[in-house]
PDB file of C-alpha atoms in Angstrom:
ATOM      1  CA  MET A   1     157.419  -2.917 -20.168  1.00 91.00           C
ATOM      2  CA  ARG A   2     159.975  -1.375 -22.533  1.00 95.00           C
ATOM      3  CA  ILE A   3     159.969   2.409 -22.066  1.00 97.00           C
ATOM      4  CA  ALA A   4     161.393   5.200 -24.211  1.00 98.00           C
ATOM      5  CA  GLY A   5     162.140   8.663 -22.867  1.00 98.00           C
ATOM      6  CA  VAL A   6     160.886  11.682 -24.789  1.00 98.00           C
ATOM      7  CA  VAL A   7     161.570  15.360 -24.200  1.00 97.00           C
ATOM      8  CA  LEU A   8     159.288  17.801 -26.018  1.00 96.00           C
ATOM      9  CA  ALA A   9     161.494  20.636 -27.276  1.00 93.00           C
ATOM     10  CA  GLY A  10     159.416  22.270 -29.995  1.00 80.00           C
ATOM     11  CA  GLY A  11     157.881  25.180 -28.114  1.00 68.00           C
ATOM     12  CA  ALA A  12     158.494  28.747 -29.246  1.00 57.00           C
ATOM     13  CA  SER A  13     160.001  29.857 -25.884  1.00 57.00           C
ATOM     14  CA  ARG A  14     158.434  33.307 -26.355  1.00 60.00           C
ATOM     15  CA  ARG A  15     158.280  34.126 -22.639  1.00 58.00           C
ATOM     16  CA  MET A  16     161.879  32.975 -22.124  1.00 56.00           C
ATOM     17  CA  GLY A  17     163.240  34.880 -25.110  1.00 55.00           C
ATOM     18  CA  GLU A  18     165.656  32.073 -26.057  1.00 71.00           C
ATOM     19  CA  THR A  19     165.467  28.330 -26.670  1.00 78.00           C
ATOM     20  CA  LYS A  20     164.568  26.796 -23.301  1.00 82.00           C
ATOM     21  CA  ALA A  21     166.054  23.391 -24.082  1.00 87.00           C
ATOM     22  CA  LEU A  22     169.545  24.921 -24.260  1.00 88.00           C
ATOM     23  CA  ILE A  23     169.448  27.112 -21.151  1.00 87.00           C
ATOM     24  CA  ASP A  24     172.222  26.244 -18.730  1.00 87.00           C
ATOM     25  CA  VAL A  25     171.047  25.158 -15.284  1.00 87.00           C
ATOM     26  CA  ASP A  26     173.896  24.332 -12.922  1.00 89.00           C
ATOM     27  CA  GLY A  27     176.238  23.527 -15.813  1.00 93.00           C
ATOM     28  CA  THR A  28     173.843  21.378 -17.848  1.00 94.00           C
ATOM     29  CA  ALA A  29     171.406  22.293 -20.611  1.00 94.00           C
ATOM     30  CA  MET A  30     167.857  22.139 -19.283  1.00 92.00           C
ATOM     31  CA  ALA A  31     166.785  19.467 -21.806  1.00 95.00           C
ATOM     32  CA  ASP A  32     169.828  17.327 -20.950  1.00 97.00           C
ATOM     33  CA  ARG A  33     168.814  17.442 -17.278  1.00 96.00           C
ATOM     34  CA  VAL A  34     165.448  15.926 -18.224  1.00 97.00           C
ATOM     35  CA  LEU A  35     167.047  13.430 -20.635  1.00 98.00           C
ATOM     36  CA  ASP A  36     169.418  12.252 -17.873  1.00 98.00           C
ATOM     37  CA  VAL A  37     166.502  11.562 -15.511  1.00 98.00           C
ATOM     38  CA  LEU A  38     164.638   9.684 -18.255  1.00 98.00           C
ATOM     39  CA  ARG A  39     167.707   7.503 -18.831  1.00 98.00           C
ATOM     40  CA  ALA A  40     168.026   6.887 -15.083  1.00 98.00           C
ATOM     41  CA  VAL A  41     164.508   5.384 -14.943  1.00 98.00           C
ATOM     42  CA  GLY A  42     165.216   3.083 -17.880  1.00 97.00           C
ATOM     43  CA  GLY A  43     164.252   5.195 -20.876  1.00 97.00           C
ATOM     44  CA  ASP A  44     165.856   3.603 -23.908  1.00 97.00           C
ATOM     45  CA  PRO A  45     165.964   5.104 -26.423  1.00 97.00           C
ATOM     46  CA  VAL A  46     165.692   8.739 -25.413  1.00 98.00           C
ATOM     47  CA  VAL A  47     164.818  11.374 -28.010  1.00 98.00           C
ATOM     48  CA  LEU A  48     163.912  15.018 -28.332  1.00 98.00           C
ATOM     49  CA  VAL A  49     160.760  15.819 -30.310  1.00 97.00           C
ATOM     50  CA  GLY A  50     160.523  19.118 -32.142  1.00 95.00           C
ATOM     51  CA  GLY A  51     162.734  22.133 -32.298  1.00 93.00           C
ATOM     52  CA  ASP A  52     165.496  22.990 -34.724  1.00 93.00           C
ATOM     53  CA  ALA A  53     167.716  19.910 -35.105  1.00 94.00           C
ATOM     54  CA  ASP A  54     170.790  22.001 -35.940  1.00 95.00           C
ATOM     55  CA  GLU A  55     170.281  24.269 -32.950  1.00 94.00           C
ATOM     56  CA  LEU A  56     169.700  21.303 -30.614  1.00 96.00           C
ATOM     57  CA  ALA A  57     172.603  19.236 -31.976  1.00 96.00           C
ATOM     58  CA  THR A  58     174.688  19.821 -28.816  1.00 96.00           C
ATOM     59  CA  LEU A  59     172.147  17.979 -26.667  1.00 97.00           C
ATOM     60  CA  SER A  60     172.624  14.332 -25.676  1.00 97.00           C
ATOM     61  CA  ALA A  61     169.813  12.776 -27.745  1.00 98.00           C
ATOM     62  CA  PRO A  62     168.718  12.789 -31.373  1.00 97.00           C
ATOM     63  CA  VAL A  63     165.986  15.161 -32.522  1.00 97.00           C
ATOM     64  CA  VAL A  64     162.852  13.638 -34.025  1.00 96.00           C
ATOM     65  CA  PRO A  65     160.893  16.107 -36.158  1.00 95.00           C
ATOM     66  CA  ASP A  66     157.554  17.285 -34.814  1.00 95.00           C
ATOM     67  CA  MET A  67     155.128  16.127 -37.503  1.00 95.00           C
ATOM     68  CA  TYR A  68     152.726  18.896 -36.435  1.00 95.00           C
ATOM     69  CA  PRO A  69     154.828  21.986 -35.586  1.00 92.00           C
ATOM     70  CA  GLY A  70     152.931  24.815 -33.951  1.00 90.00           C
ATOM     71  CA  GLU A  71     150.087  22.517 -32.891  1.00 92.00           C
ATOM     72  CA  GLY A  72     151.099  22.262 -29.238  1.00 91.00           C
ATOM     73  CA  PRO A  73     151.897  19.323 -27.011  1.00 94.00           C
ATOM     74  CA  VAL A  74     149.214  17.018 -28.441  1.00 97.00           C
ATOM     75  CA  GLY A  75     151.024  17.183 -31.781  1.00 96.00           C
ATOM     76  CA  GLY A  76     154.320  16.535 -30.001  1.00 96.00           C
ATOM     77  CA  VAL A  77     152.938  13.525 -28.134  1.00 98.00           C
ATOM     78  CA  LEU A  78     151.454  12.127 -31.340  1.00 98.00           C
ATOM     79  CA  SER A  79     154.756  12.676 -33.178  1.00 97.00           C
ATOM     80  CA  ALA A  80     156.605  10.826 -30.410  1.00 97.00           C
ATOM     81  CA  LEU A  81     154.186   7.895 -30.381  1.00 98.00           C
ATOM     82  CA  GLU A  82     154.227   7.597 -34.181  1.00 97.00           C
ATOM     83  CA  HIS A  83     158.033   7.678 -34.286  1.00 97.00           C
ATOM     84  CA  LEU A  84     158.424   5.102 -31.506  1.00 97.00           C
ATOM     85  CA  ALA A  85     155.815   2.782 -33.035  1.00 96.00           C
ATOM     86  CA  SER A  86     157.876   2.738 -36.228  1.00 94.00           C
ATOM     87  CA  LEU A  87     160.874   1.420 -34.247  1.00 92.00           C
ATOM     88  CA  ASP A  88     158.957  -1.546 -32.816  1.00 87.00           C
ATOM     89  CA  ALA A  89     161.333  -1.468 -29.837  1.00 91.00           C
ATOM     90  CA  VAL A  90     159.232  -0.053 -26.991  1.00 96.00           C
ATOM     91  CA  ASP A  91     155.795  -0.381 -25.449  1.00 96.00           C
ATOM     92  CA  ALA A  92     155.430   3.062 -23.895  1.00 97.00           C
ATOM     93  CA  ALA A  93     156.941   6.538 -23.801  1.00 98.00           C
ATOM     94  CA  LEU A  94     157.617   8.664 -20.750  1.00 98.00           C
ATOM     95  CA  ILE A  95     157.014  12.134 -22.212  1.00 98.00           C
ATOM     96  CA  LEU A  96     158.054  15.371 -20.487  1.00 98.00           C
ATOM     97  CA  PRO A  97     158.681  18.952 -21.588  1.00 95.00           C
ATOM     98  CA  CYS A  98     162.235  20.288 -21.717  1.00 93.00           C
ATOM     99  CA  ASP A  99     161.591  22.842 -18.978  1.00 91.00           C
ATOM    100  CA  LEU A 100     161.120  20.614 -15.908  1.00 90.00           C
ATOM    101  CA  CYS A 101     164.567  21.399 -14.529  1.00 86.00           C
ATOM    102  CA  ASP A 102     163.750  19.998 -11.050  1.00 90.00           C
ATOM    103  CA  VAL A 103     162.369  16.605 -12.118  1.00 95.00           C
ATOM    104  CA  THR A 104     164.026  13.612 -10.435  1.00 95.00           C
ATOM    105  CA  THR A 105     163.936   9.854 -10.615  1.00 97.00           C
ATOM    106  CA  ASP A 106     161.802   9.946  -7.444  1.00 96.00           C
ATOM    107  CA  THR A 107     159.216  11.857  -9.488  1.00 95.00           C
ATOM    108  CA  LEU A 108     159.164   9.397 -12.387  1.00 97.00           C
ATOM    109  CA  TRP A 109     159.566   5.981 -10.731  1.00 97.00           C
ATOM    110  CA  PRO A 110     155.977   6.026  -9.382  1.00 96.00           C
ATOM    111  CA  LEU A 111     154.677   6.416 -12.956  1.00 97.00           C
ATOM    112  CA  VAL A 112     156.799   3.501 -14.170  1.00 97.00           C
ATOM    113  CA  GLU A 113     155.752   1.354 -11.196  1.00 96.00           C
ATOM    114  CA  ALA A 114     152.061   2.174 -11.690  1.00 96.00           C
ATOM    115  CA  ALA A 115     152.279   1.035 -15.307  1.00 96.00           C
ATOM    116  CA  SER A 116     154.004  -2.222 -14.441  1.00 93.00           C
ATOM    117  CA  GLY A 117     151.458  -4.982 -14.742  1.00 86.00           C
ATOM    118  CA  ASP A 118     148.572  -2.600 -15.524  1.00 90.00           C
ATOM    119  CA  GLY A 119     146.980  -3.958 -18.681  1.00 87.00           C
ATOM    120  CA  HIS A 120     144.021  -1.562 -18.595  1.00 93.00           C
ATOM    121  CA  SER A 121     145.342   2.010 -18.523  1.00 95.00           C
ATOM    122  CA  ARG A 122     146.806   3.669 -21.604  1.00 97.00           C
ATOM    123  CA  VAL A 123     148.231   6.723 -19.819  1.00 98.00           C
ATOM    124  CA  TRP A 124     149.771   7.095 -16.371  1.00 98.00           C
ATOM    125  CA  VAL A 125     149.800  10.782 -15.602  1.00 98.00           C
ATOM    126  CA  ALA A 126     151.455  12.694 -12.786  1.00 97.00           C
ATOM    127  CA  ALA A 127     149.221  14.599 -10.411  1.00 96.00           C
ATOM    128  CA  THR A 128     149.848  17.162  -7.718  1.00 94.00           C
ATOM    129  CA  ASP A 129     146.747  18.994  -6.560  1.00 92.00           C
ATOM    130  CA  ARG A 130     145.630  18.544 -10.185  1.00 93.00           C
ATOM    131  CA  MET A 131     146.498  16.408 -13.185  1.00 95.00           C
ATOM    132  CA  GLU A 132     149.884  17.314 -14.741  1.00 95.00           C
ATOM    133  CA  PRO A 133     149.421  16.141 -18.349  1.00 96.00           C
ATOM    134  CA  MET A 134     152.898  17.252 -19.428  1.00 95.00           C
ATOM    135  CA  CYS A 135     154.435  14.535 -17.252  1.00 97.00           C
ATOM    136  CA  ALA A 136     152.976  11.210 -18.320  1.00 98.00           C
ATOM    137  CA  LEU A 137     153.798   7.695 -19.418  1.00 98.00           C
ATOM    138  CA  TRP A 138     151.937   6.905 -22.643  1.00 98.00           C
ATOM    139  CA  SER A 139     151.317   3.370 -23.896  1.00 97.00           C
ATOM    140  CA  LEU A 140     151.890   3.125 -27.627  1.00 97.00           C
ATOM    141  CA  ALA A 141     148.415   1.553 -27.669  1.00 96.00           C
ATOM    142  CA  ALA A 142     147.055   5.081 -26.997  1.00 97.00           C
ATOM    143  CA  ARG A 143     148.284   6.263 -30.381  1.00 97.00           C
ATOM    144  CA  GLY A 144     145.004   5.723 -32.270  1.00 97.00           C
ATOM    145  CA  VAL A 145     142.938   7.717 -29.782  1.00 98.00           C
ATOM    146  CA  VAL A 146     145.546  10.493 -29.663  1.00 98.00           C
ATOM    147  CA  ARG A 147     145.525  10.649 -33.472  1.00 98.00           C
ATOM    148  CA  ASP A 148     141.704  10.669 -33.625  1.00 98.00           C
ATOM    149  CA  GLN A 149     141.522  13.450 -31.039  1.00 98.00           C
ATOM    150  CA  PHE A 150     144.185  15.464 -32.859  1.00 98.00           C
ATOM    151  CA  VAL A 151     142.427  15.107 -36.232  1.00 97.00           C
ATOM    152  CA  ALA A 152     139.167  16.171 -34.551  1.00 98.00           C
ATOM    153  CA  GLY A 153     140.876  19.422 -33.492  1.00 97.00           C
ATOM    154  CA  GLN A 154     141.584  18.661 -29.841  1.00 97.00           C
ATOM    155  CA  ARG A 155     144.701  20.509 -28.668  1.00 96.00           C
ATOM    156  CA  ALA A 156     144.251  20.255 -24.879  1.00 97.00           C
ATOM    157  CA  LEU A 157     146.364  17.386 -23.574  1.00 97.00           C
ATOM    158  CA  HIS A 158     144.215  16.827 -20.466  1.00 97.00           C
ATOM    159  CA  ARG A 159     141.147  16.373 -22.679  1.00 97.00           C
ATOM    160  CA  VAL A 160     142.947  13.790 -24.808  1.00 98.00           C
ATOM    161  CA  ILE A 161     143.937  11.921 -21.637  1.00 98.00           C
ATOM    162  CA  ALA A 162     140.307  12.019 -20.464  1.00 97.00           C
ATOM    163  CA  GLU A 163     139.342  10.031 -23.585  1.00 97.00           C
ATOM    164  CA  LEU A 164     141.703   7.203 -22.614  1.00 98.00           C
ATOM    165  CA  PRO A 165     141.751   4.743 -19.717  1.00 98.00           C
ATOM    166  CA  HIS A 166     144.223   6.481 -17.429  1.00 97.00           C
ATOM    167  CA  THR A 167     145.663   6.385 -13.943  1.00 97.00           C
ATOM    168  CA  THR A 168     146.778   9.443 -12.002  1.00 97.00           C
ATOM    169  CA  VAL A 169     149.872   9.073  -9.845  1.00 97.00           C
ATOM    170  CA  THR A 170     150.572  11.588  -7.090  1.00 96.00           C
ATOM    171  CA  VAL A 171     154.019  13.190  -7.241  1.00 95.00           C
ATOM    172  CA  GLU A 172     155.742  16.041  -5.421  1.00 91.00           C
ATOM    173  CA  ALA A 173     154.655  19.387  -6.877  1.00 90.00           C
ATOM    174  CA  ARG A 174     158.072  21.089  -6.626  1.00 87.00           C
ATOM    175  CA  ALA A 175     159.599  18.517  -8.983  1.00 87.00           C
ATOM    176  CA  LEU A 176     157.189  19.630 -11.715  1.00 90.00           C
ATOM    177  CA  ARG A 177     158.058  23.328 -11.527  1.00 84.00           C
ATOM    178  CA  ASN A 178     158.464  24.416 -15.100  1.00 79.00           C
ATOM    179  CA  VAL A 179     160.647  27.261 -16.286  1.00 71.00           C
ATOM    180  CA  ASN A 180     158.893  29.620 -18.685  1.00 64.00           C
ATOM    181  CA  ARG A 181     160.501  33.011 -17.987  1.00 58.00           C
ATOM    182  CA  PRO A 182     164.030  34.052 -16.994  1.00 55.00           C
ATOM    183  CA  GLU A 183     162.881  34.792 -13.433  1.00 61.00           C
ATOM    184  CA  ASP A 184     161.686  31.169 -13.114  1.00 62.00           C
ATOM    185  CA  LEU A 185     165.329  30.064 -13.180  1.00 68.00           C
ATOM    186  CA  SER A 186     165.729  31.291  -9.604  1.00 68.00           C
ATOM    187  CA  PRO A 187     164.929  28.688  -6.950  1.00 60.00           C
ATOM    188  CA  PRO A 188     161.469  29.017  -5.404  1.00 53.00           C
ATOM    189  CA  GLU A 189     161.262  31.387  -2.421  1.00 50.00           C
ATOM    190  CA  SER A 190     160.843  28.407  -0.069  1.00 48.00           C
ATOM    191  CA  ASP A 191     164.241  27.005  -1.176  1.00 50.00           C
ATOM    192  CA  ARG A 192     166.235  30.167  -0.526  1.00 44.00           C
TER     193      ARG A 192
END
């Protein structure tokens, strides 16, 4: 399976007060941390979806416009799938938000492995004690259902996934800690 890596970077970052994708975490922009992990699990190409292309120009991947700005992650996922389908170079997209600064290859390999040889599922989604729809591997074959759900007004990613054959893959919860506010940049209490 040929896999692309996608980082969603179009959020407003209201709670953070600045563009999350560019926030420095241990010397690397948060989005670049995620892009590096996507490359390490075989994502090729890797792209950012959404956000201001000029502002994000310092990051290590090209910016693909969000075709549906302000419509949330379902619009971002659909934009990614539409863009990648036009390239005819990949079969699936590993799509994550820019604010998963603790994600590792150990988090993502189980999703890639679950998809290998699975001709039934259209989405392989990370799960902790619940489904984590913002960390998922999407088959490009899911594009029609995602588009139909989006046009019908669905903006909840977990509900879109529920309409598709999907597999949940258990991953470590700490790796999916997302950073929404400045205080989230501090390591969790258990790591101090």
